[in-house]
CSV table of C-alpha atoms in Angstrom, one decimal:
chain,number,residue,atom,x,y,z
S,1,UNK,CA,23.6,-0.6,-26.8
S,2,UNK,CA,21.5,-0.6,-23.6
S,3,UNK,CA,19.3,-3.4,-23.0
S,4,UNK,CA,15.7,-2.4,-22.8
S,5,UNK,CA,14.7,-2.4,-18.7
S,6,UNK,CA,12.5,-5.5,-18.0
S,7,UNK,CA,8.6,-4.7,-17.4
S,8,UNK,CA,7.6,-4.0,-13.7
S,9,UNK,CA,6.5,-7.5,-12.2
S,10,UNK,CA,2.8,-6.2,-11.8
S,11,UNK,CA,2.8,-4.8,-15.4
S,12,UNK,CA,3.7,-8.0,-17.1
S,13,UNK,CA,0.9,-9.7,-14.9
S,14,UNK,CA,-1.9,-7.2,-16.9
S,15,UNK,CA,-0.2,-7.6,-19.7
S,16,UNK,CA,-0.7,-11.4,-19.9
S,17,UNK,CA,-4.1,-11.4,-18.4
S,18,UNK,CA,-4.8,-8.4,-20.3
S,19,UNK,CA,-4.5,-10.4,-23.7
S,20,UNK,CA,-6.5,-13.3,-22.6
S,21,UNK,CA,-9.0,-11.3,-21.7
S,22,UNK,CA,-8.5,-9.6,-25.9
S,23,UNK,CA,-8.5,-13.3,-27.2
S,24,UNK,CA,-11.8,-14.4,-25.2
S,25,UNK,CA,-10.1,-16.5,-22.8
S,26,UNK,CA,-11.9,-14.4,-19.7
S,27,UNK,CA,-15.2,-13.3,-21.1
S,28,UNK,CA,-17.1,-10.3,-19.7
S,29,UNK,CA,-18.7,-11.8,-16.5
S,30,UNK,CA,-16.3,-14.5,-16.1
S,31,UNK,CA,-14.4,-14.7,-12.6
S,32,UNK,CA,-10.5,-14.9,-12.6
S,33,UNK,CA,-8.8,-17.7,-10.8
S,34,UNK,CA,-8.3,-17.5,-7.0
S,35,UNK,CA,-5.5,-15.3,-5.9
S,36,UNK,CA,-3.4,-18.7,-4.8
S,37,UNK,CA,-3.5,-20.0,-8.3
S,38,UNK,CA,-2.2,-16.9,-9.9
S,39,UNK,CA,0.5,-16.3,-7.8
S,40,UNK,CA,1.8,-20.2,-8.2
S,41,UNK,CA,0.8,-19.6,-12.2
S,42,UNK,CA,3.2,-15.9,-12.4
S,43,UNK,CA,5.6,-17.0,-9.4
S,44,UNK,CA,5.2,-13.6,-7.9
S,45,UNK,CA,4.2,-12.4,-4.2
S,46,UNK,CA,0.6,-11.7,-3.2
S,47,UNK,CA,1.9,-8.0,-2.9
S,48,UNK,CA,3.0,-8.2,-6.4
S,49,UNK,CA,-0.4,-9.9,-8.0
S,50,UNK,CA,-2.6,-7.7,-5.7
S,51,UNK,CA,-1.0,-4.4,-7.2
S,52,UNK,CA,-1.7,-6.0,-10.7
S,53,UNK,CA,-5.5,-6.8,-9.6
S,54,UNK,CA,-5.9,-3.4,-8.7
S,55,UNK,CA,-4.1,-1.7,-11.7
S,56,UNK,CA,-6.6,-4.0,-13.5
S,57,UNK,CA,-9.9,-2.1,-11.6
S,58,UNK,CA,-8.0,1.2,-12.4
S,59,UNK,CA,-7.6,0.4,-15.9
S,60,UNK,CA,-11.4,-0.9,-15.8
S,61,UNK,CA,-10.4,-4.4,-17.3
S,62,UNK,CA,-12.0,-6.5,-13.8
S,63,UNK,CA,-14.1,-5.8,-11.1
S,64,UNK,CA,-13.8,-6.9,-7.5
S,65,UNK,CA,-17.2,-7.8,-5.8
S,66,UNK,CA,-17.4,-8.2,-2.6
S,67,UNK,CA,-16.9,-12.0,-0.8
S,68,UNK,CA,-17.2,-13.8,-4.2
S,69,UNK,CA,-13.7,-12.6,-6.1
S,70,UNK,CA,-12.5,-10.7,-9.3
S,71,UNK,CA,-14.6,-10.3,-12.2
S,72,UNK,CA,-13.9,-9.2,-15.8
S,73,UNK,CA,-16.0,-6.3,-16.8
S,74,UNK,CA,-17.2,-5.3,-20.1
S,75,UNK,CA,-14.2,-3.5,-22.4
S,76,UNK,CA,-14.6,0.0,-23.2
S,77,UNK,CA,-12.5,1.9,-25.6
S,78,UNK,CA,-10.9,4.5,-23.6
S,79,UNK,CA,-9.1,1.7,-21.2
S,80,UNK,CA,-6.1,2.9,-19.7
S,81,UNK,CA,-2.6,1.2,-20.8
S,82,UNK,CA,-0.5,-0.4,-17.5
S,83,UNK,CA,1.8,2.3,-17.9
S,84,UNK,CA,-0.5,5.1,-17.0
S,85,UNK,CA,-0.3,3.6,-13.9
S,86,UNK,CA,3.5,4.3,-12.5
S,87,UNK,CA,4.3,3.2,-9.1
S,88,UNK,CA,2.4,0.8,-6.8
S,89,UNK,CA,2.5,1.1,-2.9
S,90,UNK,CA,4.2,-1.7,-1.7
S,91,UNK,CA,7.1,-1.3,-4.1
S,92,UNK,CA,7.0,2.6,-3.2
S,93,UNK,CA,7.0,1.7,0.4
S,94,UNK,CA,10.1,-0.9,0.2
S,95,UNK,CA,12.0,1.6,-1.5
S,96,UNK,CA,11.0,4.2,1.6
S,97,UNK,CA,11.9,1.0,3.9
S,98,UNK,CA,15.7,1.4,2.6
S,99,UNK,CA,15.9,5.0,1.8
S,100,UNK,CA,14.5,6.3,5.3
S,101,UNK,CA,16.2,3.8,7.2
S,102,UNK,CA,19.1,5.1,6.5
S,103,UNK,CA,18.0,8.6,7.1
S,104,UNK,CA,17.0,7.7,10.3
S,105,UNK,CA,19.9,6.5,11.3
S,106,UNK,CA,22.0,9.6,9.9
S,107,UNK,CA,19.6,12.1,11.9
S,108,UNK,CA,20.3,10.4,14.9
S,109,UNK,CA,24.5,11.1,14.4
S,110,UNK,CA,23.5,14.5,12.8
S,111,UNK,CA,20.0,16.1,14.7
S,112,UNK,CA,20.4,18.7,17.5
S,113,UNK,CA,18.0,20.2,19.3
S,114,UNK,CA,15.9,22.7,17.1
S,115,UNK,CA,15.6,19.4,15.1
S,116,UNK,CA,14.2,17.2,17.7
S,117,UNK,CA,12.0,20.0,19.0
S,118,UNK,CA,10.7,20.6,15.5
S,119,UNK,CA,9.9,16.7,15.2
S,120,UNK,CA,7.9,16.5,18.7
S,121,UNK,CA,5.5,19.5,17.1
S,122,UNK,CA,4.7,17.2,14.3
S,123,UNK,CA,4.3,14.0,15.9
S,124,UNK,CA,1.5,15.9,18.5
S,125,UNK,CA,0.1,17.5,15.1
S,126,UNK,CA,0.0,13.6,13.7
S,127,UNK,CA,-1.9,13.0,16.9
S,128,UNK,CA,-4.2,15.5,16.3
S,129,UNK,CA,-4.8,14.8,12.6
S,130,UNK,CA,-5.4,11.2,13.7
S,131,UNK,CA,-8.3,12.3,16.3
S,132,UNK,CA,-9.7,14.7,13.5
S,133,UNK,CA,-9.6,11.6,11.3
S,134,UNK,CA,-7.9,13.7,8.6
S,135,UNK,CA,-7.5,12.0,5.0
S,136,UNK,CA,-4.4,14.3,3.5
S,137,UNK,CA,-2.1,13.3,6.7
S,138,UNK,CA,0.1,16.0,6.3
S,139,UNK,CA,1.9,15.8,9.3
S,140,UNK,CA,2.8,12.4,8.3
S,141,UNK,CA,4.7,13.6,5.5
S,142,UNK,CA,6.3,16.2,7.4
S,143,UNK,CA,7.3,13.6,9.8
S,144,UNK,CA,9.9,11.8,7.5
S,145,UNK,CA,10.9,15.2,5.6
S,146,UNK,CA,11.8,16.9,9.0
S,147,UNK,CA,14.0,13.9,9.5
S,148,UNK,CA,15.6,14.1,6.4
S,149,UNK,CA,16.2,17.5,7.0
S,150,UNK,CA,18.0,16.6,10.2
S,151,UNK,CA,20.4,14.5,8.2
S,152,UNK,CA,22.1,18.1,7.1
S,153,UNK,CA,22.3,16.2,3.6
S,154,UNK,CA,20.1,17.9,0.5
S,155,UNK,CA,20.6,14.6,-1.7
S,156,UNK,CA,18.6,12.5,1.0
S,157,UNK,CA,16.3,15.3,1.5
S,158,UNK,CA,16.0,15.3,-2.6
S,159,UNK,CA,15.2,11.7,-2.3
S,160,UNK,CA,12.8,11.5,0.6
S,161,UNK,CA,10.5,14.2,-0.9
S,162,UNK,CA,10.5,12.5,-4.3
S,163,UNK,CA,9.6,9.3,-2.5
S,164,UNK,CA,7.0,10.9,-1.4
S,165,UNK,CA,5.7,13.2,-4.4
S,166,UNK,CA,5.3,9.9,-6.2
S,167,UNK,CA,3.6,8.5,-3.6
S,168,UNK,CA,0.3,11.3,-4.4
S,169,UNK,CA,1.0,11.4,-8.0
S,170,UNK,CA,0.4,7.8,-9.0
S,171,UNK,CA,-2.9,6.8,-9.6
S,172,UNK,CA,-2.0,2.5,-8.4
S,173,UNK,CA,0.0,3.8,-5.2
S,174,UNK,CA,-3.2,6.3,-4.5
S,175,UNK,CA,-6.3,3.5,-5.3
S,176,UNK,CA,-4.4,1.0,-2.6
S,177,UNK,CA,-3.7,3.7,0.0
S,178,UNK,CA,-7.7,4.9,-0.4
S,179,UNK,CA,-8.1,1.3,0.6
S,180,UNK,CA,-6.0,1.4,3.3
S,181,UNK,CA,-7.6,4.5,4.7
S,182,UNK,CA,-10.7,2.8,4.4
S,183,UNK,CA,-10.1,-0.2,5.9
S,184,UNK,CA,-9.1,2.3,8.9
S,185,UNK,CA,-5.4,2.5,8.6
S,186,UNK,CA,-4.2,5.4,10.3
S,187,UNK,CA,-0.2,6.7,10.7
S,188,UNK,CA,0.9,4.9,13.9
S,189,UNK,CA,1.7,7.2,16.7
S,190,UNK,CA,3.8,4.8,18.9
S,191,UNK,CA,5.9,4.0,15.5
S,192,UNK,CA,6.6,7.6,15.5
S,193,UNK,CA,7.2,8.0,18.6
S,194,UNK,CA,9.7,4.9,18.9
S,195,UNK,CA,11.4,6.7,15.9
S,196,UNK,CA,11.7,10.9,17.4
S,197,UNK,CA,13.0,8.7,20.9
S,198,UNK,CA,15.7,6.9,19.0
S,199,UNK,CA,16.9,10.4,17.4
S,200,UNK,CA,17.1,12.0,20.5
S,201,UNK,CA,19.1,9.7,22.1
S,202,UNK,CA,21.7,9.3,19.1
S,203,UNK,CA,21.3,5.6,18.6
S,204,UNK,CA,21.4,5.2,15.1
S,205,UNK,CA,20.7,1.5,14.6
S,206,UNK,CA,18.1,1.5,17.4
S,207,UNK,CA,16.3,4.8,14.5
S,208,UNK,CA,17.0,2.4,11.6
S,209,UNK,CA,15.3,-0.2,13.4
S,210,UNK,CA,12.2,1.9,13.8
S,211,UNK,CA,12.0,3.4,10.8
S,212,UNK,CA,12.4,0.1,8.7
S,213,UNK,CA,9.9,-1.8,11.4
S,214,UNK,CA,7.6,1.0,11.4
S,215,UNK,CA,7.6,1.2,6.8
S,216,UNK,CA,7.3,-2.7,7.4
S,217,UNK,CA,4.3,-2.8,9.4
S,218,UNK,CA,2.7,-0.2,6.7
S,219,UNK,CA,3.6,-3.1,4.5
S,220,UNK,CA,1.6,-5.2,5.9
S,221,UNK,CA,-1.9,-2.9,6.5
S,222,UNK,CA,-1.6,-2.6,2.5
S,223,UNK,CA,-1.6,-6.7,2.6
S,224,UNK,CA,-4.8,-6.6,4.6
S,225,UNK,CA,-6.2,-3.5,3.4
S,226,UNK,CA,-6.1,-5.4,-0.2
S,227,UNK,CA,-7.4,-8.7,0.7
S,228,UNK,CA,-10.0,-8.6,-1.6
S,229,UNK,CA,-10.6,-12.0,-2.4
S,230,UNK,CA,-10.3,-14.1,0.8
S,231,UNK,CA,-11.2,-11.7,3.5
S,232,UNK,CA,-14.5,-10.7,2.6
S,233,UNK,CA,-15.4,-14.4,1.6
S,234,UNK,CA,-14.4,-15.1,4.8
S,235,UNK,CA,-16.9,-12.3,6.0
S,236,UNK,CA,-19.6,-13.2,3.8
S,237,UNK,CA,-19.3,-16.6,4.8
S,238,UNK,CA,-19.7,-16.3,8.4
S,239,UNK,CA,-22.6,-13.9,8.0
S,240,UNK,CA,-24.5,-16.5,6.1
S,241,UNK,CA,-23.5,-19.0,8.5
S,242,UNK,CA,-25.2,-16.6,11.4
S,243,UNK,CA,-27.9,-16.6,9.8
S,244,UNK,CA,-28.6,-20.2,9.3
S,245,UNK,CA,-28.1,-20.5,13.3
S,246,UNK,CA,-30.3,-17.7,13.5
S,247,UNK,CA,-32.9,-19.2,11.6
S,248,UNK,CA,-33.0,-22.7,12.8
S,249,UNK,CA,-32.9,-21.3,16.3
S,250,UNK,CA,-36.4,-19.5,16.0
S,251,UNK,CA,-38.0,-22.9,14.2
């Protein structure tokens, strides 16, 4: 008999806090400890608490306010259950680091030059999507499939698109890239260009390279993008501080 498959890291995180929250241990109103504390408490990465926190605000269980931290809302009745929430980003996008790494570096052995023409019109289209600040960043997408395509395999092409359907079709992985887009994160151009110039020239660990720095350095916006707790403290911080100077500079 098949052991049942551990909970997703994030999932057992709102499952704890979710039941202290039940037993009155955070009250409506109350503020959750500081991000440090609950990643030394779970032993988990800030990538990992930060998808719980925000499969939390999906499920309406908390509340993020601006430069003070994470608040427990009132309960309602219809709240969502942590597995309505499939896939988070970050662990979406590790998965893309490996997968399309390795596609990469296939296209580069397999691509000829219909391929490598094909990708050029999509990179200048991700140009112009990026000028026209476009939200759906379709030639993004079509990007990474056109690559896939170039590998001349339909199993990696299978998997790249699925890697990518999941990507629109769960509500966590959506909420954090909205943040993202927000926070101005846009599909890097020079990335993508780094990547079409190491297909053309047939160097597959120099397109492996790219594709895996370029997935790692989306890795990171997400970090930032989600830095709910210490960035805009930060922010709210300073502005206070201005003011103070302000004001005792007029007096």
């Amino acid at each position: 008999m098949t052991a049942p498959a551990a909970p997703k890291l994030y999932r057992a995180i709102i499952d704890t806090l979710q039941d202290e929250i039940a037993t009155g241990k955070y009250k409506p109103g109350d503020r959750l400890p500081p991000e440090r504390e609950l990643v030394e408490r779970f032993e988990v990465s800030r990538l990992t608490l930060r998808e719980a926190m925000i499969g939390m605000e999906i499920m309406g269980l908390v509340e993020a306010r601006r430069g003070s931290g994470v608040y427990v809302t009132e309960r309602s009745a219809d709240i969502l259950s942590p597995s309505d929430l499939d896939i988070g980003a970050f662990e979406l996008t590790e998965a893309r680091r490996l997968v399309e790494g390795e596609s990469a570096a296939l296209a580069a052995v397999t691509a000829n030059a219909g391929d490598i023409a094909a990708l050029r019109e999509v990179l200048d289209r991700m140009v112009a999507e990026n000028e026209r600040e476009l939200e759906d960043e379709v030639a993004d997408r079509d990007f990474h499939l056109r690559i896939a395509e170039a590998t001349r395999n339909d199993a990696m092409v299978l998997v790249v698109q699925t890697l990518w359907d999941v990507r629109h079709r769960s509500p966590l992985s959506m909420k954090m890239l909205e943040r993202s887009r927000r926070a101005g994160v846009k599909p890097r151009i020079d990335d993508h260009r780094a990547i079409l110039d190491a297909i053309a020239a047939g160097d597959a660990h120099g397109a492996r390279k790219a594709m895996r720095d370029h997935l790692g350095r989306v890795i990171d916006h997400l970090l930032t993008a989600t830095e709910i707790d210490r960035i805009e403290r930060v922010r709210a911080e300073a502005a206070e501080l201005r003011n103070r100077v302000s004001r005792f500079a007029t007096t």
